mmCIF file of C-alpha atoms in Angstrom:
data_model
loop_
_atom_site.group_PDB
_atom_site.id
_atom_site.type_symbol
_atom_site.label_atom_id
_atom_site.label_comp_id
_atom_site.label_asym_id
_atom_site.label_seq_id
_atom_site.Cartn_x
_atom_site.Cartn_y
_atom_site.Cartn_z
ATOM 1 C CA ASP R 917 0.031 0.422 0.306
ATOM 2 C CA ILE R 918 1.445 3.565 -0.678
ATOM 3 C CA GLN R 919 1.923 5.644 2.232
ATOM 4 C CA MET R 920 1.099 9.643 1.605
ATOM 5 C CA THR R 921 2.728 11.144 4.900
ATOM 6 C CA GLN R 922 1.562 14.964 5.576
ATOM 7 C CA SER R 923 3.253 17.361 7.251
ATOM 8 C CA PRO R 924 2.712 19.677 9.528
ATOM 9 C CA SER R 925 -0.673 17.671 11.262
ATOM 10 C CA SER R 926 -2.014 21.709 12.233
ATOM 11 C CA LEU R 927 -0.396 25.122 11.893
ATOM 12 C CA SER R 928 -0.835 28.457 13.206
ATOM 13 C CA ALA R 929 -0.718 31.587 10.668
ATOM 14 C CA SER R 930 -1.877 35.294 10.143
ATOM 15 C CA VAL R 931 -4.040 36.670 7.164
ATOM 16 C CA GLY R 932 -1.835 37.263 4.725
ATOM 17 C CA ASP R 933 1.069 34.834 5.653
ATOM 18 C CA ARG R 934 2.650 32.156 3.275
ATOM 19 C CA VAL R 935 2.364 28.310 4.063
ATOM 20 C CA THR R 936 3.172 25.636 2.839
ATOM 21 C CA ILE R 937 2.043 21.744 3.754
ATOM 22 C CA THR R 938 4.358 18.530 2.548
ATOM 23 C CA CYS R 939 3.071 14.972 2.049
ATOM 24 C CA ARG R 940 5.175 13.160 0.564
ATOM 25 C CA ALA R 941 4.470 9.214 -0.656
ATOM 26 C CA SER R 942 6.034 6.128 0.688
ATOM 27 C CA GLN R 943 6.920 5.427 -2.860
ATOM 28 C CA THR R 944 6.588 6.458 -6.864
ATOM 29 C CA ILE R 945 3.520 8.536 -7.944
ATOM 30 C CA GLY R 946 4.339 10.123 -10.516
ATOM 31 C CA SER R 947 2.474 12.969 -10.712
ATOM 32 C CA TYR R 948 -0.886 11.293 -9.440
ATOM 33 C CA LEU R 949 -1.317 13.786 -6.193
ATOM 34 C CA TYR R 950 -3.893 16.065 -5.659
ATOM 35 C CA TRP R 951 -5.215 18.571 -2.851
ATOM 36 C CA TYR R 952 -8.103 18.742 -1.852
ATOM 37 C CA GLN R 953 -9.570 21.302 1.061
ATOM 38 C CA GLN R 954 -12.257 20.841 3.453
ATOM 39 C CA LYS R 955 -14.370 23.569 5.774
ATOM 40 C CA VAL R 956 -16.234 22.293 8.544
ATOM 41 C CA GLY R 957 -19.450 20.362 8.420
ATOM 42 C CA LYS R 958 -18.657 20.423 4.413
ATOM 43 C CA ALA R 959 -17.791 17.688 1.878
ATOM 44 C CA PRO R 960 -13.958 18.729 0.568
ATOM 45 C CA LYS R 961 -13.342 20.528 -2.447
ATOM 46 C CA LEU R 962 -10.489 19.726 -5.050
ATOM 47 C CA LEU R 963 -8.781 21.810 -5.294
ATOM 48 C CA ILE R 964 -4.933 20.694 -7.783
ATOM 49 C CA SER R 965 -4.887 17.803 -10.042
ATOM 50 C CA THR R 966 -2.026 16.491 -10.658
ATOM 51 C CA ALA R 967 0.147 17.407 -8.827
ATOM 52 C CA THR R 968 -0.366 21.236 -10.074
ATOM 53 C CA THR R 969 -3.160 22.126 -12.360
ATOM 54 C CA LEU R 970 -5.168 24.371 -10.307
ATOM 55 C CA GLN R 971 -9.029 23.502 -10.791
ATOM 56 C CA SER R 972 -10.476 25.954 -12.298
ATOM 57 C CA GLY R 973 -12.440 28.907 -9.600
ATOM 58 C CA VAL R 974 -9.608 27.852 -7.673
ATOM 59 C CA PRO R 975 -7.756 31.144 -6.244
ATOM 60 C CA SER R 976 -4.695 31.920 -8.154
ATOM 61 C CA ARG R 977 -2.547 32.113 -4.649
ATOM 62 C CA PHE R 978 -2.639 28.842 -4.563
ATOM 63 C CA SER R 979 -0.052 26.390 -6.303
ATOM 64 C CA GLY R 980 0.669 22.909 -5.943
ATOM 65 C CA SER R 981 4.500 21.635 -6.804
ATOM 66 C CA ARG R 982 7.182 17.865 -7.373
ATOM 67 C CA SER R 983 10.085 16.844 -6.286
ATOM 68 C CA GLY R 984 10.041 13.491 -6.333
ATOM 69 C CA THR R 985 7.951 11.532 -4.296
ATOM 70 C CA ASP R 986 7.372 14.795 -2.143
ATOM 71 C CA PHE R 987 4.726 17.109 -3.488
ATOM 72 C CA THR R 988 3.824 21.293 -1.791
ATOM 73 C CA LEU R 989 0.701 22.227 -1.276
ATOM 74 C CA THR R 990 1.279 26.701 -0.560
ATOM 75 C CA ILE R 991 -1.486 29.338 0.095
ATOM 76 C CA SER R 992 0.835 32.642 -1.413
ATOM 77 C CA SER R 993 -1.130 35.236 0.849
ATOM 78 C CA LEU R 994 -3.510 33.502 3.634
ATOM 79 C CA GLN R 995 -7.333 35.711 3.076
ATOM 80 C CA PRO R 996 -9.472 34.209 5.929
ATOM 81 C CA GLU R 997 -11.709 31.867 3.862
ATOM 82 C CA ASP R 998 -8.623 29.439 3.975
ATOM 83 C CA PHE R 999 -8.785 28.697 7.339
ATOM 84 C CA ALA R 1000 -9.475 24.685 6.796
ATOM 85 C CA THR R 1001 -8.286 21.077 6.929
ATOM 86 C CA TYR R 1002 -6.231 20.140 3.782
ATOM 87 C CA TYR R 1003 -5.995 16.411 2.147
ATOM 88 C CA CYS R 1004 -3.459 14.899 -0.320
ATOM 89 C CA GLN R 1005 -4.626 12.325 -2.253
ATOM 90 C CA GLN R 1006 -2.558 9.904 -4.296
ATOM 91 C CA SER R 1007 -4.748 7.456 -7.625
ATOM 92 C CA TYR R 1008 -0.973 5.948 -8.761
ATOM 93 C CA SER R 1009 -2.084 2.411 -6.929
ATOM 94 C CA GLY R 1010 -5.586 2.756 -5.468
ATOM 95 C CA ARG R 1011 -6.131 5.353 -3.180
ATOM 96 C CA THR R 1012 -5.095 6.612 0.011
ATOM 97 C CA PHE R 1013 -5.489 9.938 1.606
ATOM 98 C CA GLY R 1014 -3.128 12.314 4.429
ATOM 99 C CA GLN R 1015 -3.676 12.375 7.399
ATOM 100 C CA GLY R 1016 -4.831 16.454 6.406
ATOM 101 C CA THR R 1017 -3.057 19.134 7.906
ATOM 102 C CA LYS R 1018 -5.013 21.897 9.752
ATOM 103 C CA VAL R 1019 -4.286 25.376 8.845
ATOM 104 C CA GLU R 1020 -6.105 27.689 11.316
ATOM 105 C CA ILE R 1021 -6.410 32.052 13.085
ATOM 106 C CA LYS R 1022 -3.225 32.727 14.730
ATOM 107 C CA GLN N 219 -30.561 20.094 -8.625
ATOM 108 C CA ILE N 220 -28.065 18.672 -6.288
ATOM 109 C CA PRO N 221 -25.358 16.322 -8.656
ATOM 110 C CA LEU N 222 -24.037 13.913 -6.215
ATOM 111 C CA LYS N 223 -26.404 13.112 -3.743
ATOM 112 C CA GLU N 224 -25.764 9.856 -0.838
ATOM 113 C CA SER N 225 -28.324 7.780 1.015
ATOM 114 C CA GLY N 226 -28.978 5.117 3.093
ATOM 115 C CA PRO N 227 -29.278 4.364 7.219
ATOM 116 C CA PRO N 228 -28.268 7.147 9.268
ATOM 117 C CA LEU N 229 -28.025 4.169 12.252
ATOM 118 C CA VAL N 230 -27.610 0.011 11.501
ATOM 119 C CA LYS N 231 -26.246 -2.630 14.372
ATOM 120 C CA PRO N 232 -23.543 -4.243 14.533
ATOM 121 C CA THR N 233 -23.314 -7.158 12.137
ATOM 122 C CA GLN N 234 -25.598 -6.333 9.978
ATOM 123 C CA THR N 235 -24.805 -5.064 6.222
ATOM 124 C CA LEU N 236 -24.229 -1.297 5.671
ATOM 125 C CA THR N 237 -25.948 0.285 1.500
ATOM 126 C CA LEU N 238 -25.241 3.378 0.400
ATOM 127 C CA THR N 239 -26.803 4.047 -2.510
ATOM 128 C CA CYS N 240 -24.932 7.394 -4.882
ATOM 129 C CA THR N 241 -27.856 9.178 -7.410
ATOM 130 C CA PHE N 242 -25.888 11.655 -9.614
ATOM 131 C CA ALA N 243 -28.132 14.197 -12.142
ATOM 132 C CA GLY N 244 -25.892 15.394 -15.236
ATOM 133 C CA TYR N 245 -23.360 13.409 -15.155
ATOM 134 C CA SER N 246 -24.180 9.596 -16.738
ATOM 135 C CA LEU N 247 -21.681 6.608 -15.317
ATOM 136 C CA SER N 248 -21.759 5.068 -19.536
ATOM 137 C CA THR N 249 -19.454 7.971 -20.062
ATOM 138 C CA THR N 250 -15.383 7.231 -20.712
ATOM 139 C CA ARG N 251 -13.793 7.502 -17.874
ATOM 140 C CA LEU N 252 -15.854 8.831 -15.385
ATOM 141 C CA GLY N 253 -15.818 7.198 -12.640
ATOM 142 C CA VAL N 254 -17.578 6.807 -8.513
ATOM 143 C CA GLY N 255 -15.753 6.471 -5.438
ATOM 144 C CA TRP N 256 -17.051 6.269 -1.700
ATOM 145 C CA ILE N 257 -14.971 7.692 0.947
ATOM 146 C CA ARG N 258 -15.808 8.448 4.858
ATOM 147 C CA GLN N 259 -14.639 9.564 6.975
ATOM 148 C CA PRO N 260 -15.104 9.301 11.169
ATOM 149 C CA PRO N 261 -15.589 12.338 13.392
ATOM 150 C CA GLY N 262 -13.414 14.694 13.646
ATOM 151 C CA LYS N 263 -10.550 12.076 11.348
ATOM 152 C CA ALA N 264 -9.368 11.797 8.599
ATOM 153 C CA LEU N 265 -10.638 11.008 4.824
ATOM 154 C CA GLU N 266 -10.174 7.745 3.522
ATOM 155 C CA TRP N 267 -10.837 5.466 0.338
ATOM 156 C CA LEU N 268 -12.977 2.428 0.117
ATOM 157 C CA ALA N 269 -13.820 1.490 -2.585
ATOM 158 C CA LEU N 270 -14.578 2.543 -6.955
ATOM 159 C CA ILE N 271 -16.048 2.157 -9.527
ATOM 160 C CA TYR N 272 -15.588 2.983 -13.416
ATOM 161 C CA TRP N 273 -17.821 3.332 -16.682
ATOM 162 C CA ASP N 274 -16.536 0.398 -18.003
ATOM 163 C CA ASP N 275 -17.100 -1.892 -15.062
ATOM 164 C CA ASP N 276 -13.566 -1.962 -13.539
ATOM 165 C CA LYS N 277 -12.935 -1.853 -9.705
ATOM 166 C CA ARG N 278 -11.217 -1.046 -7.291
ATOM 167 C CA TYR N 279 -10.875 -2.104 -3.534
ATOM 168 C CA SER N 280 -9.364 -0.673 -0.434
ATOM 169 C CA PRO N 281 -6.668 -3.612 1.150
ATOM 170 C CA SER N 282 -7.378 -2.954 3.752
ATOM 171 C CA LEU N 283 -11.781 -3.370 3.799
ATOM 172 C CA LYS N 284 -11.523 -5.453 0.235
ATOM 173 C CA SER N 285 -13.120 -8.485 2.385
ATOM 174 C CA ARG N 286 -16.200 -6.207 2.866
ATOM 175 C CA LEU N 287 -16.891 -4.099 0.643
ATOM 176 C CA THR N 288 -18.782 -4.514 -3.028
ATOM 177 C CA ILE N 289 -19.244 -1.680 -5.290
ATOM 178 C CA THR N 290 -21.913 -2.395 -8.464
ATOM 179 C CA LYS N 291 -23.266 0.122 -10.706
ATOM 180 C CA ASP N 292 -26.331 0.946 -12.414
ATOM 181 C CA THR N 293 -25.854 2.970 -14.979
ATOM 182 C CA SER N 294 -30.042 2.866 -16.241
ATOM 183 C CA LYS N 295 -30.484 4.680 -12.850
ATOM 184 C CA ASN N 296 -27.846 7.139 -13.167
ATOM 185 C CA GLN N 297 -26.797 5.240 -9.100
ATOM 186 C CA ALA N 298 -23.624 3.910 -7.418
ATOM 187 C CA VAL N 299 -23.921 1.351 -4.696
ATOM 188 C CA LEU N 300 -22.243 0.585 -2.314
ATOM 189 C CA THR N 301 -22.489 -2.359 0.821
ATOM 190 C CA MET N 302 -20.216 -2.754 3.537
ATOM 191 C CA THR N 303 -20.763 -6.370 5.998
ATOM 192 C CA ASN N 304 -19.975 -6.950 9.323
ATOM 193 C CA MET N 305 -20.351 -3.370 10.350
ATOM 194 C CA ASP N 306 -19.095 -2.172 13.914
ATOM 195 C CA PRO N 307 -19.004 1.088 15.598
ATOM 196 C CA VAL N 308 -15.555 2.022 14.168
ATOM 197 C CA ASP N 309 -17.284 2.598 10.889
ATOM 198 C CA THR N 310 -19.643 5.117 12.542
ATOM 199 C CA ALA N 311 -18.671 7.947 9.985
ATOM 200 C CA THR N 312 -20.285 9.793 7.057
ATOM 201 C CA TYR N 313 -19.950 8.216 3.865
ATOM 202 C CA TYR N 314 -19.129 10.319 0.737
ATOM 203 C CA CYS N 315 -19.502 9.832 -2.816
ATOM 204 C CA ALA N 316 -18.160 11.501 -4.760
ATOM 205 C CA LEU N 317 -17.408 11.811 -9.543
ATOM 206 C CA LEU N 318 -13.993 10.828 -10.644
ATOM 207 C CA ASP N 319 -13.370 13.136 -13.959
ATOM 208 C CA ASN N 320 -11.046 12.232 -16.928
ATOM 209 C CA THR N 321 -7.876 13.268 -14.862
ATOM 210 C CA ASP N 322 -8.537 10.551 -11.800
ATOM 211 C CA ALA N 323 -8.649 13.425 -9.211
ATOM 212 C CA PHE N 324 -12.232 13.492 -7.002
ATOM 213 C CA ASP N 325 -14.021 16.350 -8.620
ATOM 214 C CA ILE N 326 -16.918 16.508 -7.586
ATOM 215 C CA TRP N 327 -18.963 15.294 -3.884
ATOM 216 C CA GLY N 328 -22.057 14.666 -2.258
ATOM 217 C CA GLN N 329 -23.212 16.047 0.478
ATOM 218 C CA GLY N 330 -22.070 12.785 2.502
ATOM 219 C CA THR N 331 -24.465 10.432 5.502
ATOM 220 C CA LEU N 332 -23.333 10.647 8.209
ATOM 221 C CA VAL N 333 -23.929 6.596 9.641
ATOM 222 C CA THR N 334 -23.545 5.588 13.032
ATOM 223 C CA VAL N 335 -23.616 1.915 14.221
ATOM 224 C CA SER N 336 -24.574 1.494 17.271
ATOM 225 C CA SER N 337 -27.044 -1.577 18.881
#
């Protein structure tokens, strides 16, 4: 099974901060990596597909990158509506989600 | 019109079999490369993928739950059905269905349905 290790599990940040969340795969997954945002009581929302492709309608302050089996979600300037939990997910073999990163207000 | 909607019992007893239905509008599971997946989330915990089925009836299951899961589709009804046997209180969770797009992402999600396992 492919394991996805997300870090940190939580972080506190202020509006306007640059935020980086990392996801490491236990083996190669190519670029079969997706990022989701989930707000309390809501279903997840797809932000980025295939590691770097921003979904239509998602603000450009969100971006994704890949370096080998390490993947990064960056929010360039945190906005109030960005406080949520973020999950990575691989689709190279089956499907696996990371443990989530909760972004809280500092 | 809600694109995807999960339905099923809110409460099941331990050892019973859970049957969940995902009904989607505006999409057809006969469309090439389309798929439907099931994902669950215990209260306060992370997302966990369960199963998925593609337009061509290709099916995939979570290795840890494979023995308990069955996923099927009814293209004429625009539905995907998940059954999970031998339910346990640890299976208490919100169960989501989601559409797989042509990049294999869970693109569109249902609102989720909370299933509680308790005697």
